[in-house]
Tab-separated table of C-alpha atoms in Angstrom:
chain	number	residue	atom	x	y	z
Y	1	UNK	CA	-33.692	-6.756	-19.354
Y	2	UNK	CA	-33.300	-4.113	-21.807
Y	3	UNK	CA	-30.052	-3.240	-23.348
Y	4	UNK	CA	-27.282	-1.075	-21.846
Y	5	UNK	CA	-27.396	2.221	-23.117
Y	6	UNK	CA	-24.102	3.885	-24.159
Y	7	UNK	CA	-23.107	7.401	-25.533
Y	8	UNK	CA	-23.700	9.689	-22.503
Y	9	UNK	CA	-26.852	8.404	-20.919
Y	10	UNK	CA	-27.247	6.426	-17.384
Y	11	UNK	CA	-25.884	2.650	-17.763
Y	12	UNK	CA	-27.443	1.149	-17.081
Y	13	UNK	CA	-46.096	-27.349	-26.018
Y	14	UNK	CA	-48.458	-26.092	-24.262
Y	15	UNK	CA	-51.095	-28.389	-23.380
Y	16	UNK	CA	-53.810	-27.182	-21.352
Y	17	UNK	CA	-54.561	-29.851	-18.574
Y	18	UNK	CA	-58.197	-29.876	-18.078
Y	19	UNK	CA	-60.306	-30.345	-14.884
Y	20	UNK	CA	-63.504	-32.606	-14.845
Y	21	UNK	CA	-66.200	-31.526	-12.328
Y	22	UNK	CA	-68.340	-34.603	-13.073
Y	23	UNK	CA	-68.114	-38.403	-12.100
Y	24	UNK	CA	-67.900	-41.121	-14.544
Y	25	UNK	CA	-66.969	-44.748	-15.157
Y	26	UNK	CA	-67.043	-45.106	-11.615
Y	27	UNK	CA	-64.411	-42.591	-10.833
Y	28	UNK	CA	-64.825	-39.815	-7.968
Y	29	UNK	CA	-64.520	-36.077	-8.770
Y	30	UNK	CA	-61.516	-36.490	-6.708
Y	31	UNK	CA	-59.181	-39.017	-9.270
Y	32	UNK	CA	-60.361	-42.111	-6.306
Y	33	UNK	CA	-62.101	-45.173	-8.615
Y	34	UNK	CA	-65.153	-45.577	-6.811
Y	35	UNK	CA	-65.332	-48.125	-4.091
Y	36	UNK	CA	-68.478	-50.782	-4.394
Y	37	UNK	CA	-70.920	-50.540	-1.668
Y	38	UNK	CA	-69.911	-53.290	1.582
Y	39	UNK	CA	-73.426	-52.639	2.906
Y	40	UNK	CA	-74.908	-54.175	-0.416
Y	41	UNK	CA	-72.077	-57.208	-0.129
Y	42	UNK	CA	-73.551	-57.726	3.145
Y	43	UNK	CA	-77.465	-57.669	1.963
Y	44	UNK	CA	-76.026	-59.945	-1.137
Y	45	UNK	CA	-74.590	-62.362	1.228
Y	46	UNK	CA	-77.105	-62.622	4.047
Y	47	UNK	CA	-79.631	-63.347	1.206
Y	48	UNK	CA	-77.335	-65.965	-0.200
Y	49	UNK	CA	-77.213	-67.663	3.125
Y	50	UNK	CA	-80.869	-67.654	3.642
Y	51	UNK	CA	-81.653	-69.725	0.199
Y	52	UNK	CA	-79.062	-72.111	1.579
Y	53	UNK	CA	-81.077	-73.711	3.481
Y	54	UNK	CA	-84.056	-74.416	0.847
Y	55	UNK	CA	-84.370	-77.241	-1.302
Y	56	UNK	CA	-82.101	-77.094	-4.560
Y	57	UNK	CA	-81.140	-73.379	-4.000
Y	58	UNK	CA	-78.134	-71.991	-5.204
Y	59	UNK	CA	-74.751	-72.177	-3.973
Y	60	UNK	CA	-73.447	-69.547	-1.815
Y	61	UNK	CA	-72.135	-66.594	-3.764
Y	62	UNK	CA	-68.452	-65.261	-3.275
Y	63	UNK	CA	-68.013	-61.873	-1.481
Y	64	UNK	CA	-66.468	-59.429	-3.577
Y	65	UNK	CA	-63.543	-57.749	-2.447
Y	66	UNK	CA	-63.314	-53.724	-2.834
Y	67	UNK	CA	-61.184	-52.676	-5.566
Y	68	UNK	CA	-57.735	-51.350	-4.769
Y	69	UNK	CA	-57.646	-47.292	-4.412
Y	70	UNK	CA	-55.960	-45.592	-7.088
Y	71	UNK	CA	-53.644	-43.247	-6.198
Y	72	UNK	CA	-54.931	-39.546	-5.827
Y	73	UNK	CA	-53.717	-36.868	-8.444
Y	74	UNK	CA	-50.778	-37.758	-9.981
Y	75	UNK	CA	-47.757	-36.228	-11.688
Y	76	UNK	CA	-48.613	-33.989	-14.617
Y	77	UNK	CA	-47.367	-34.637	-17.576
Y	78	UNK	CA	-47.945	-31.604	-19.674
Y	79	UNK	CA	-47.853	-27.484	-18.856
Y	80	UNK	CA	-51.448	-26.143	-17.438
Y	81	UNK	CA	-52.963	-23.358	-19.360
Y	82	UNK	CA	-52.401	-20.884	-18.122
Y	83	UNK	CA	-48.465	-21.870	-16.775
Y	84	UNK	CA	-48.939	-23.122	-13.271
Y	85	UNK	CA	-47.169	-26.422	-13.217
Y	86	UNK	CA	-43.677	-26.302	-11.760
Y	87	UNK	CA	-41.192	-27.228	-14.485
Y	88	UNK	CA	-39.188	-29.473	-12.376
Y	89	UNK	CA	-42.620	-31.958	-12.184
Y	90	UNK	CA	-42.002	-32.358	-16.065
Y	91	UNK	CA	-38.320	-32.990	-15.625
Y	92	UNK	CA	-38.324	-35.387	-13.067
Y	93	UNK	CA	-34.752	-36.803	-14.463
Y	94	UNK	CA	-33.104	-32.941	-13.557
Y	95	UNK	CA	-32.470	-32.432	-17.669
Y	96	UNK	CA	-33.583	-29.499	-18.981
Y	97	UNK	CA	-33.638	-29.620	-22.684
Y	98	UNK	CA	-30.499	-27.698	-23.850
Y	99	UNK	CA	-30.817	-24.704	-26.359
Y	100	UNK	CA	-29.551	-24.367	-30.004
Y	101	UNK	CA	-26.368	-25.547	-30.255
Y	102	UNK	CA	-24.009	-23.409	-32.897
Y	103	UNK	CA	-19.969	-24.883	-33.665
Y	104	UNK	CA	-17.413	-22.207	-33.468
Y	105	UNK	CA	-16.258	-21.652	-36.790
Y	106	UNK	CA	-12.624	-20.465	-38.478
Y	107	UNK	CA	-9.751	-20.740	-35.917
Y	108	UNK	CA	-12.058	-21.751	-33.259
Y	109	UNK	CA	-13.520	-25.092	-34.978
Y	110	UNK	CA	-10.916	-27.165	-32.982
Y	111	UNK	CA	-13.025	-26.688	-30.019
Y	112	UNK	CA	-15.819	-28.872	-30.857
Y	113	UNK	CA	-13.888	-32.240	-30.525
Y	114	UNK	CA	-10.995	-31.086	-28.404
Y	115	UNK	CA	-11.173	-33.127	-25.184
Y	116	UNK	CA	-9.555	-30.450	-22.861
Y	117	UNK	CA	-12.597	-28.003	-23.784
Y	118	UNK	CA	-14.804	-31.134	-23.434
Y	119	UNK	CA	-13.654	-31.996	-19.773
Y	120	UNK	CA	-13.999	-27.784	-19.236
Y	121	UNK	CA	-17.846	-28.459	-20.505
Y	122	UNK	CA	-18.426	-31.361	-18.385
Y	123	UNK	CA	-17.267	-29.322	-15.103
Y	124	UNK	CA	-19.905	-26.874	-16.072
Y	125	UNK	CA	-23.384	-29.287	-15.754
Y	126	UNK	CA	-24.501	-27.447	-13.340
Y	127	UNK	CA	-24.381	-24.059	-14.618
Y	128	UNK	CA	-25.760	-25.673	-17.748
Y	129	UNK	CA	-28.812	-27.170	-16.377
Y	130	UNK	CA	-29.460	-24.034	-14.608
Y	131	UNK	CA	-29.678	-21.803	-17.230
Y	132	UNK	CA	-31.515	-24.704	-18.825
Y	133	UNK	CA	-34.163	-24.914	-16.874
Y	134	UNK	CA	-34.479	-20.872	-16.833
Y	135	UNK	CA	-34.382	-21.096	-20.606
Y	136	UNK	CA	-37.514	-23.403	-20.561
Y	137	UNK	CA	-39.360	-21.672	-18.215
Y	138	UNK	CA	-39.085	-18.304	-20.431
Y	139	UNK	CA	-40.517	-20.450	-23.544
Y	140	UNK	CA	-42.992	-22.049	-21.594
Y	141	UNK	CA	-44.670	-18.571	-19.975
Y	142	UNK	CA	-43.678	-16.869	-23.255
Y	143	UNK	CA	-45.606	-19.213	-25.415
Y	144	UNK	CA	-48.284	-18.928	-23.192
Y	145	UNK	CA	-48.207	-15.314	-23.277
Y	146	UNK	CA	-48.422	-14.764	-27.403
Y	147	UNK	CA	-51.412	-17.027	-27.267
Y	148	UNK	CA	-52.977	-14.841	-24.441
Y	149	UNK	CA	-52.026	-11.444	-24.901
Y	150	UNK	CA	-54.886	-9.291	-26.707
Y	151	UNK	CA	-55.893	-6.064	-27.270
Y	152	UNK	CA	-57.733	-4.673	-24.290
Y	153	UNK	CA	-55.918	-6.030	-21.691
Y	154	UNK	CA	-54.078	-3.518	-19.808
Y	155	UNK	CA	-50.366	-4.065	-19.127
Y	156	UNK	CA	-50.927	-4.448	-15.490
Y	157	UNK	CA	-52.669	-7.487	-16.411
Y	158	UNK	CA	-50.613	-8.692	-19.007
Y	159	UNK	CA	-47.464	-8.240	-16.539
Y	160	UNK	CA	-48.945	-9.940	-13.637
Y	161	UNK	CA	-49.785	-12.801	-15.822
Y	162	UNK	CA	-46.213	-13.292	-17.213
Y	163	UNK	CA	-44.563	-13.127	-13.522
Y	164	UNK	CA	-47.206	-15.208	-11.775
Y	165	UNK	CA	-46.404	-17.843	-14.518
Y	166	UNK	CA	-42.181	-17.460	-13.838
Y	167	UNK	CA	-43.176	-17.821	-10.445
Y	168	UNK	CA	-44.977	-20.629	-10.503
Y	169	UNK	CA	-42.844	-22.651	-12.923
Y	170	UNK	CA	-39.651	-21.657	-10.399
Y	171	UNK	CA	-41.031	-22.434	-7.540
Y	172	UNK	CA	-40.071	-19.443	-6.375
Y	173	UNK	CA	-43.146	-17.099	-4.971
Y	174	UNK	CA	-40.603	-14.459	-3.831
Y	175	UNK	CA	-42.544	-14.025	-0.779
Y	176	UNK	CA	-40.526	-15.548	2.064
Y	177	UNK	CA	-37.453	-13.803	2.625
Y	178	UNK	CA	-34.404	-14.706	0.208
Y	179	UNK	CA	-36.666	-16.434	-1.960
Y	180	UNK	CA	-36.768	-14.397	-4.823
Y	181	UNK	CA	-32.608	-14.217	-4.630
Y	182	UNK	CA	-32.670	-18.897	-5.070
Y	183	UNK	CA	-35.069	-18.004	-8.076
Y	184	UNK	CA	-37.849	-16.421	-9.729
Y	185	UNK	CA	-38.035	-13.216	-11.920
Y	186	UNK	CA	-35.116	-12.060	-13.154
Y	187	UNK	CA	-35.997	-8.860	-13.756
Y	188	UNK	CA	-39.194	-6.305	-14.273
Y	189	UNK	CA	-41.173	-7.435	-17.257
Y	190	UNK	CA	-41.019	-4.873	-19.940
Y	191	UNK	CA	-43.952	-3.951	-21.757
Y	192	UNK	CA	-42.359	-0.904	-24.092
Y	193	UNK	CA	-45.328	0.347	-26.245
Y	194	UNK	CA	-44.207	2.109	-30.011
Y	195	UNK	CA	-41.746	5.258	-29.678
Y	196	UNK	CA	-40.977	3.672	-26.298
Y	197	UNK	CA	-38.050	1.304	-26.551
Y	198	UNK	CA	-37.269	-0.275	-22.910
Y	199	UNK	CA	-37.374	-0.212	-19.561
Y	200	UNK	CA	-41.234	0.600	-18.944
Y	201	UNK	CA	-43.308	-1.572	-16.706
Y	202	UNK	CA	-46.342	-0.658	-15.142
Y	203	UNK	CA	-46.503	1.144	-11.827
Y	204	UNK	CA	-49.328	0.717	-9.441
Y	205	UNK	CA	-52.384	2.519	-10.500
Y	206	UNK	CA	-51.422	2.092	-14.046
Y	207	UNK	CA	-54.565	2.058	-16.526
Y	208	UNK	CA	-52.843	1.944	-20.225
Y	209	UNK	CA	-54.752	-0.365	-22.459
Y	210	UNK	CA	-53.047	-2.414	-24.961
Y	211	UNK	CA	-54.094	-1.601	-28.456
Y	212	UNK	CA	-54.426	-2.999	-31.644
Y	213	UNK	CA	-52.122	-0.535	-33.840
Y	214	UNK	CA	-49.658	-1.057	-31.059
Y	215	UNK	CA	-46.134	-2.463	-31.351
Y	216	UNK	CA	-44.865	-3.918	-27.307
Y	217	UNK	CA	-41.341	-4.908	-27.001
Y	218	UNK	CA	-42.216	-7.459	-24.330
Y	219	UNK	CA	-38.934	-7.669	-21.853
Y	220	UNK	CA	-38.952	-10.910	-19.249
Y	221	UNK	CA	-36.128	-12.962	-17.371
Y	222	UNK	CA	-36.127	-15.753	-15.538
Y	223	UNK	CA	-33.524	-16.981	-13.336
Y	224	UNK	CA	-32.562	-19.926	-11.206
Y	225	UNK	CA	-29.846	-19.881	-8.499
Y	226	UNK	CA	-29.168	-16.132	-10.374
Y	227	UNK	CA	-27.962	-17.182	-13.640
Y	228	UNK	CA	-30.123	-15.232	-15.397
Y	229	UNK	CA	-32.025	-15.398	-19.196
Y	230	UNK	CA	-32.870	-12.778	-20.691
Y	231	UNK	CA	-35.073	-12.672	-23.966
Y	232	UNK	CA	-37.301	-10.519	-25.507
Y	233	UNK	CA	-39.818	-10.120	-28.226
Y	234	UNK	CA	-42.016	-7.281	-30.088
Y	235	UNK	CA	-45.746	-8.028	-30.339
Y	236	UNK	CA	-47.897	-6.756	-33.113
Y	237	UNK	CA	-51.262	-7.130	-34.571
Y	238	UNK	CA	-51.787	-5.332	-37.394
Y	239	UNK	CA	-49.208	-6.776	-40.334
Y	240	UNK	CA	-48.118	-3.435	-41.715
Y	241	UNK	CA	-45.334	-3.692	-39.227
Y	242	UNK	CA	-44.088	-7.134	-40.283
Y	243	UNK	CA	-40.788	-5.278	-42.030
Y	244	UNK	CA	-39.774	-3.771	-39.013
Y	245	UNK	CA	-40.096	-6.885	-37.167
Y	246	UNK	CA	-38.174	-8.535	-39.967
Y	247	UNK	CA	-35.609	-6.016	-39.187
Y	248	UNK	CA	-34.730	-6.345	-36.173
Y	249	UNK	CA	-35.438	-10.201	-36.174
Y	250	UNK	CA	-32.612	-10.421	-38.659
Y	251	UNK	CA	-30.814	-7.896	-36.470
Y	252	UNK	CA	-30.472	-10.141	-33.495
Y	253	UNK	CA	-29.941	-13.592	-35.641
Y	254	UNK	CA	-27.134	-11.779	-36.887
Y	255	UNK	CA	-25.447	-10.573	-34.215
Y	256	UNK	CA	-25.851	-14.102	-32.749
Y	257	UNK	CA	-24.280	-15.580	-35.851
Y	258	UNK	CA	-21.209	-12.875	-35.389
Y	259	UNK	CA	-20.878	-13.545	-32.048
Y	260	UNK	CA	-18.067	-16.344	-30.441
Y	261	UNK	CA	-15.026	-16.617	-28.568
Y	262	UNK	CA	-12.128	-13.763	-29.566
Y	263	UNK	CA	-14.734	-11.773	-31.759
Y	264	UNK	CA	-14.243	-8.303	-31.795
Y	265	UNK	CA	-17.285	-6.405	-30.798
Y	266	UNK	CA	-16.799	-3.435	-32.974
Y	267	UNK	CA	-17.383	-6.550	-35.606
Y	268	UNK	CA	-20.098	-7.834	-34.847
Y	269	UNK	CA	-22.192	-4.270	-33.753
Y	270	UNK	CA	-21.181	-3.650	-37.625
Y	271	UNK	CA	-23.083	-6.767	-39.387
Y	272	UNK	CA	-26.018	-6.247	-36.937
Y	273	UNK	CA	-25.957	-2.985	-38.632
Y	274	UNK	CA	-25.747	-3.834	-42.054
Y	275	UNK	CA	-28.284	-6.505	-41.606
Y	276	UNK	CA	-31.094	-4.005	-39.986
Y	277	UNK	CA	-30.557	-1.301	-41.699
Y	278	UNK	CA	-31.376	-2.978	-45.284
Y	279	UNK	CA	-35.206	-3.028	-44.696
Y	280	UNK	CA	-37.702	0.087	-44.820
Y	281	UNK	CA	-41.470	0.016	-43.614
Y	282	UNK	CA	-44.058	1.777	-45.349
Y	283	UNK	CA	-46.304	3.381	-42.881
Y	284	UNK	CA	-49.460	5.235	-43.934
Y	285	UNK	CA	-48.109	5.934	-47.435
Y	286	UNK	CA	-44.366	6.807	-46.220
Y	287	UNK	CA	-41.693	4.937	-45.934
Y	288	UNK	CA	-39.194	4.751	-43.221
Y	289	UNK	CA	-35.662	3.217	-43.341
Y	290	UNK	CA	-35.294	0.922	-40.317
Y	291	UNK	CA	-32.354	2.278	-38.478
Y	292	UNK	CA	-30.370	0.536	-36.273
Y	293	UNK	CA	-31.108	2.522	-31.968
Y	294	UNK	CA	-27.255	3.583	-31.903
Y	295	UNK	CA	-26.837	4.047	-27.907
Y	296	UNK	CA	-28.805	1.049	-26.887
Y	297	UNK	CA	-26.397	-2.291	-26.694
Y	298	UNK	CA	-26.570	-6.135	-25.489
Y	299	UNK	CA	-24.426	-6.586	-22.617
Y	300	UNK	CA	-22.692	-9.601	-20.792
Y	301	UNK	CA	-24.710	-11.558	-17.943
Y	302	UNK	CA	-22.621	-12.356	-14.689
Y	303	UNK	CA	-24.693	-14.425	-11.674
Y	304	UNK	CA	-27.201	-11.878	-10.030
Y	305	UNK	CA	-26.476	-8.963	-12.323
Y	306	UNK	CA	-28.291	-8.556	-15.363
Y	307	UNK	CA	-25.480	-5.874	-16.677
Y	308	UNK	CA	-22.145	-6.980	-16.472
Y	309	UNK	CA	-18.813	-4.951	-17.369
Y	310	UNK	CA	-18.724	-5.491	-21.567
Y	311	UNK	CA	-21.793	-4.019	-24.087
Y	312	UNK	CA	-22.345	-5.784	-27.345
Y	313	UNK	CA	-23.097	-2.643	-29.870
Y	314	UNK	CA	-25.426	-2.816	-32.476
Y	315	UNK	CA	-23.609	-0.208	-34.868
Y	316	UNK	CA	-20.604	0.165	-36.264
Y	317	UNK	CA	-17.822	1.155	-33.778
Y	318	UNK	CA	-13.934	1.061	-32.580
Y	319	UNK	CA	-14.675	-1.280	-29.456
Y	320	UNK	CA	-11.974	-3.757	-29.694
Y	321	UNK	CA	-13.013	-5.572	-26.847
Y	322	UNK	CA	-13.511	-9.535	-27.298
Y	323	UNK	CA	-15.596	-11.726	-25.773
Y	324	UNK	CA	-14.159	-14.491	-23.855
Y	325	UNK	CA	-14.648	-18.235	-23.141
Y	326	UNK	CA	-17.641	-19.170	-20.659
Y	327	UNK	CA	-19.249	-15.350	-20.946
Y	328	UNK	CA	-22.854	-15.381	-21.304
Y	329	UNK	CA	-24.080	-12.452	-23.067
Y	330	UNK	CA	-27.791	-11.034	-24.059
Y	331	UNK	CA	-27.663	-10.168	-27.774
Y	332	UNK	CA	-30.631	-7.800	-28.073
Y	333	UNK	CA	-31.091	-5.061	-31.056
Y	334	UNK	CA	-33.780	-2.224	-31.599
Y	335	UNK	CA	-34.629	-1.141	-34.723
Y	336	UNK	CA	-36.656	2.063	-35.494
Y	337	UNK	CA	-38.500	4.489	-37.584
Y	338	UNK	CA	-37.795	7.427	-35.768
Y	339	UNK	CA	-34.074	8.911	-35.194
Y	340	UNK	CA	-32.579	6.050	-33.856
Y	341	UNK	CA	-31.566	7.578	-30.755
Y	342	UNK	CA	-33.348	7.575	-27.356
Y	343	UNK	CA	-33.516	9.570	-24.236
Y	344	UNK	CA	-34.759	9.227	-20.183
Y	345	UNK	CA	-38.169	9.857	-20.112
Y	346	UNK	CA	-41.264	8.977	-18.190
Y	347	UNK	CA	-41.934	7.615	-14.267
Y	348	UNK	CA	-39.346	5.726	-13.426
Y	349	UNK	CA	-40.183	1.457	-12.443
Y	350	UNK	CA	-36.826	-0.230	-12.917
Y	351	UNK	CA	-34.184	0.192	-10.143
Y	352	UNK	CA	-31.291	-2.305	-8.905
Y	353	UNK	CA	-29.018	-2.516	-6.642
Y	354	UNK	CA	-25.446	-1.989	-7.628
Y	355	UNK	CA	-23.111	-4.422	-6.753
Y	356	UNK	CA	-20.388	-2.123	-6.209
Y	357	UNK	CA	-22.964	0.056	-4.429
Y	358	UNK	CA	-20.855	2.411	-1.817
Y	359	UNK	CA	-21.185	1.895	2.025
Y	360	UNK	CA	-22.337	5.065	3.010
Y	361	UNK	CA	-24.461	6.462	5.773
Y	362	UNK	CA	-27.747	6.777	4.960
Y	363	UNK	CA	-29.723	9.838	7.276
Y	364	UNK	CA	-33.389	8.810	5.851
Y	365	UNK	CA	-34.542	5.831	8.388
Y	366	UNK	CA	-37.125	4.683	5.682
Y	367	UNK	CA	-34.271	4.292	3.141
Y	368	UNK	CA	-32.450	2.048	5.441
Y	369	UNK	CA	-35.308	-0.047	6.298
Y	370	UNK	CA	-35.972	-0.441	2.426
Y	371	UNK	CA	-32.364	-1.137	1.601
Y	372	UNK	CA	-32.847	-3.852	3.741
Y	373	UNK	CA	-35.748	-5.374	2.067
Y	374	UNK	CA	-33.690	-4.653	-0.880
Y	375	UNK	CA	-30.713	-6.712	0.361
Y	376	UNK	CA	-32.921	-9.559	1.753
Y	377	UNK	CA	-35.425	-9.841	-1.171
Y	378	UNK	CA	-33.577	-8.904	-4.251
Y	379	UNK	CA	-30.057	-8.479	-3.594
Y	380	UNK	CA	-28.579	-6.953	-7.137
Y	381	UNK	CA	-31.406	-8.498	-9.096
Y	382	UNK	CA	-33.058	-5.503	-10.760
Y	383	UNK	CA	-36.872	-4.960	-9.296
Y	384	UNK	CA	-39.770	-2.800	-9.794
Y	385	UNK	CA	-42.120	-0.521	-7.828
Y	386	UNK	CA	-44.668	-3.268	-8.254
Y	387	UNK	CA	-42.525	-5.542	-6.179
Y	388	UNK	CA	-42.167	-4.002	-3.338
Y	389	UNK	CA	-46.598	-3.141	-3.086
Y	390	UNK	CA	-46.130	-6.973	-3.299
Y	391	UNK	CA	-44.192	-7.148	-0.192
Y	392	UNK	CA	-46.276	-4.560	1.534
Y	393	UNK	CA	-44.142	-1.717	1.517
Y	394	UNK	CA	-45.736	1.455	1.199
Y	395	UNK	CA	-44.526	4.982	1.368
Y	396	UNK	CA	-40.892	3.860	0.163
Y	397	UNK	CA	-40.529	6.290	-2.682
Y	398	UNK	CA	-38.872	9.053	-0.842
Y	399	UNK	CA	-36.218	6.322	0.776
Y	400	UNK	CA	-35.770	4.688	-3.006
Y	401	UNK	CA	-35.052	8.621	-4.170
Y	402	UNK	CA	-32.545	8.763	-1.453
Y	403	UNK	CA	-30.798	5.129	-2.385
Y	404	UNK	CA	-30.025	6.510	-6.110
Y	405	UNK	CA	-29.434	9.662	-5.398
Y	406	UNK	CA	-26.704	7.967	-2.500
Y	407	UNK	CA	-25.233	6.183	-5.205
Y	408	UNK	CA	-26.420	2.590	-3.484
Y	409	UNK	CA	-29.837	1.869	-6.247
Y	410	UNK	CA	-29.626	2.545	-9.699
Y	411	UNK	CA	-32.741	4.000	-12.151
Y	412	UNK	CA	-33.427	3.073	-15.197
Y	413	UNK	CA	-35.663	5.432	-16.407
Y	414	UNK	CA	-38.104	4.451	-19.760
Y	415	UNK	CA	-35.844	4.822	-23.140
Y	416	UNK	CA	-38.183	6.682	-25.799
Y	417	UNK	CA	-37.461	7.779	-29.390
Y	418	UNK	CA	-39.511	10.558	-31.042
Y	419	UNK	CA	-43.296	10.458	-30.592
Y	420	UNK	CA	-44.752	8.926	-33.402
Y	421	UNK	CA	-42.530	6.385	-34.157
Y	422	UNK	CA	-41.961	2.762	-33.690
Y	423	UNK	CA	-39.414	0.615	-32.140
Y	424	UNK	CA	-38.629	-2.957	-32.215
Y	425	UNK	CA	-36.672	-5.622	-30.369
Y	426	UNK	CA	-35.935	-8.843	-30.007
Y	427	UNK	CA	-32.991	-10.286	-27.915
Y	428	UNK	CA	-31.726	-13.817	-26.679
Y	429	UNK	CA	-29.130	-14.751	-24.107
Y	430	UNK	CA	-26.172	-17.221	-25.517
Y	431	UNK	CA	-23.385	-19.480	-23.560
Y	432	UNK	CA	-19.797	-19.328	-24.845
Y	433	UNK	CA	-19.324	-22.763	-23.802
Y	434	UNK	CA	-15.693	-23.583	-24.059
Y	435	UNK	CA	-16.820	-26.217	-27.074
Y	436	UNK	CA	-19.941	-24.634	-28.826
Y	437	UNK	CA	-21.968	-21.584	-28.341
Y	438	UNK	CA	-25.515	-22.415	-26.835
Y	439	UNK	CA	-28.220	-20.316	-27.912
Y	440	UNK	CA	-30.274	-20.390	-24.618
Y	441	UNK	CA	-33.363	-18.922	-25.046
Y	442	UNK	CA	-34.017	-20.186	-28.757
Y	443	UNK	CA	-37.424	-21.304	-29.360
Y	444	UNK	CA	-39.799	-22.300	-32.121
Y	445	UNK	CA	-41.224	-18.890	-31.911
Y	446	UNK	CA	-38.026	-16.889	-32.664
């Protein structure tokens, strides 16, 4: 999910299988080889016995025996277009293919072949393969997705599209009660269109198109037992963009390469900076230095929140924090040609529930019944409006107003820059691992 936003404002292979209608070689619509006919054995073989008896006739044919069933359906073997095949069918070993793996460097190369850190790493399969599978899942729907996505569609569409594939390739409909908490979405899929920079996905009723000079931040996790990844993109058509998009690619790639155990963050928020802030886009005749969205940061990842206690900036600073062995953090930057600073604006989709949320009494009966779907469905995993029309609530909104404004559900509100101008993002989610650091999320795409 979109960054944590500092400096006064709320913290916040595809393969399609194919289906064959028809019957051929002797195979049944349903996968079943077709079975000869025993009535026709029996003709053959009553005719057989009655030439028997007449001089010189043959000798008795053989009955044939029916050919063996083959079994029905079948394990696939590659991903359904669109994503529908649960991911665990193409793993059947339980290894998820692991991300891209980065040595420590400097004072921290030691780690690589020490065998302490190595027996820490081994302790950790679990958590590994968990955010593994996540990790392939998000590449999977996401690769999907940039094939799919088109001008025309409206975001409603385009959202529903991306969760019904997480969904599908957890396992995890989020239906039944607590499912959604073992795994699923991670968090609302952002679809942030040009000045607007996170945190916007369609409400019900929503009827924005998706348009051709558009630039969409798309925003999706995916998690599994509530380790969450978190990785994001920006989606363009038209090419004059492709410097912006540069931008911030180089942006993130940086702050990735800064990034390790006992790195200062006030370090690496500076070479992000640098990096960015080197291109300009020419836009209509002008040109626009890309600079660097100063109050939007990554953040850390702990299990079930998306926001833990430390931010990663993306500009210079004096944060002397460091980040630690075994944190997982979401390295995320926005670039943009506006003033590089956004604001709260527009409806509100995005809400969780804090973890530190205060046990207070609440006097609104529907906000207790819908803090209990929130504690039973979601827990502190953020969620959207959309969600809970999914789960048939209805008529919630003035018990959500009265869970943030109780202090128990935060909003996050949509983060815009000027009017007029564009934003970009791209983000991934990385492992300190006590021996390397494991970019999670990386892909062929970016």
């Amino acid at each position: 999910m979109a960054a944590k936003v500092s400096e006064g404002l709320e913290k916040l292979q595809l393969d399609p299988s194919k289906k064959s209608n028809g019957v051929s070689n002797g195979t049944t619509a349903g996968g079943l080889e077709a079975e000869p006919d025993e009535s026709d054995d029996d003709k053959e073989d009553d005719g057989a016995a009655a030439d028997a008896g007449a001089p010189g006739a043959a000798k008795k044919k053989k009955k044939r025996k029916p050919k063996k069933k083959k079994a029905a359906g079948g394990v696939p073997k590659a991903q359904s277009d669109p994503p529908r095949v649960l991911l665990s069918n193409l793993f059947p070993s339980g290894q998820y293919p692991e991300g891209e793996i980065v040595d420590y460097r400097n004072e921290n190369s030691y780690r690589t072949t020490n065998e302490e850190k190595r027996h820490l790493d081994r302790m950790n399969i679990d958590f590994l393969n968990n955010y593994r599978q996540g990790a392939e899942i998000h590449r999977q729907v996401r690769q999907w997705a940039q094939k799919n996505i088109k001008p025309g569609q409206t975001l409603t569409e385009i959202a529903e599209g991306i969760e019904d594939g997480v969904r599908a390739l957890t396992g995890h409909n989020g239906l039944e009660e607590g499912d959604n908490i073992k795994g699923g979405i991670g968090f609302p899929t952002g679809l942030n269109l040009n000045h607007i920079a996170a945190h916007y996905s369609p409400n019900a009723g929503n009827k924005t198109v998706l348009q051709y000079g558009d630039v969409m931040k798309v925003d999706f996790g995916v998690h599994v037992n509530g380790w969450i990844v978190d990785s994001a993109w920006t989606l363009t058509f038209d090419p004059v963009y492709d410097n912006l998009l540069a931008a911030v690619r180089d942006g993130t790639n940086t702050g990735i390469k800064e990034a390790g155990i006992d790195v200062r963050m006030s370090d690496i928020g500076a070479a992000i900076q640098e990096a960015m802030e080197s291109y300009e886009v020419e836009l209509n005749g002008q040109t626009y230095p890309v600079k660097c969205i100063r109050n939007l940061n990554g953040h850390d990842i702990v299990q079930h929140s998306i926001h833990g206690g430390k931010s990663v900036p993306i500009v210079k600073s004096k944060d002397q924090t460091k980040m630690e062995e075994g944190e997982v953090f979401a390295i995320e930057t926005f670039g943009s040609t506006g003033k590089g600073y956004v604001r709260d604006d527009l409806e509100t989709s995005h809400y969780a529930k804090k973890p530190d949320a205060p046990n207070v009494s609440l006097r609104v009966s529907s906000a207790r019944t819908l803090l209990n779907v929130i504690n039973k469905n979601f827990g502190t995993l953020p969620f959207c409006r959309r969600y809970l029309d999914r789960l048939g609530q209805d008529k919630y909104l003035l018990g959500l107003n009265n869970l943030v404004s109780s202090g128990i559900v935060e909003s996050y509100p949509p983060l815009v820059d000027i009017k007029g101008s564009y934003t970009a993002q791209f983000e991934h989610t990385i492992l300190l691992r006590p021996t390397v650091k494991e970019v999670i999320s990386r892909g062929d795409d970016y």
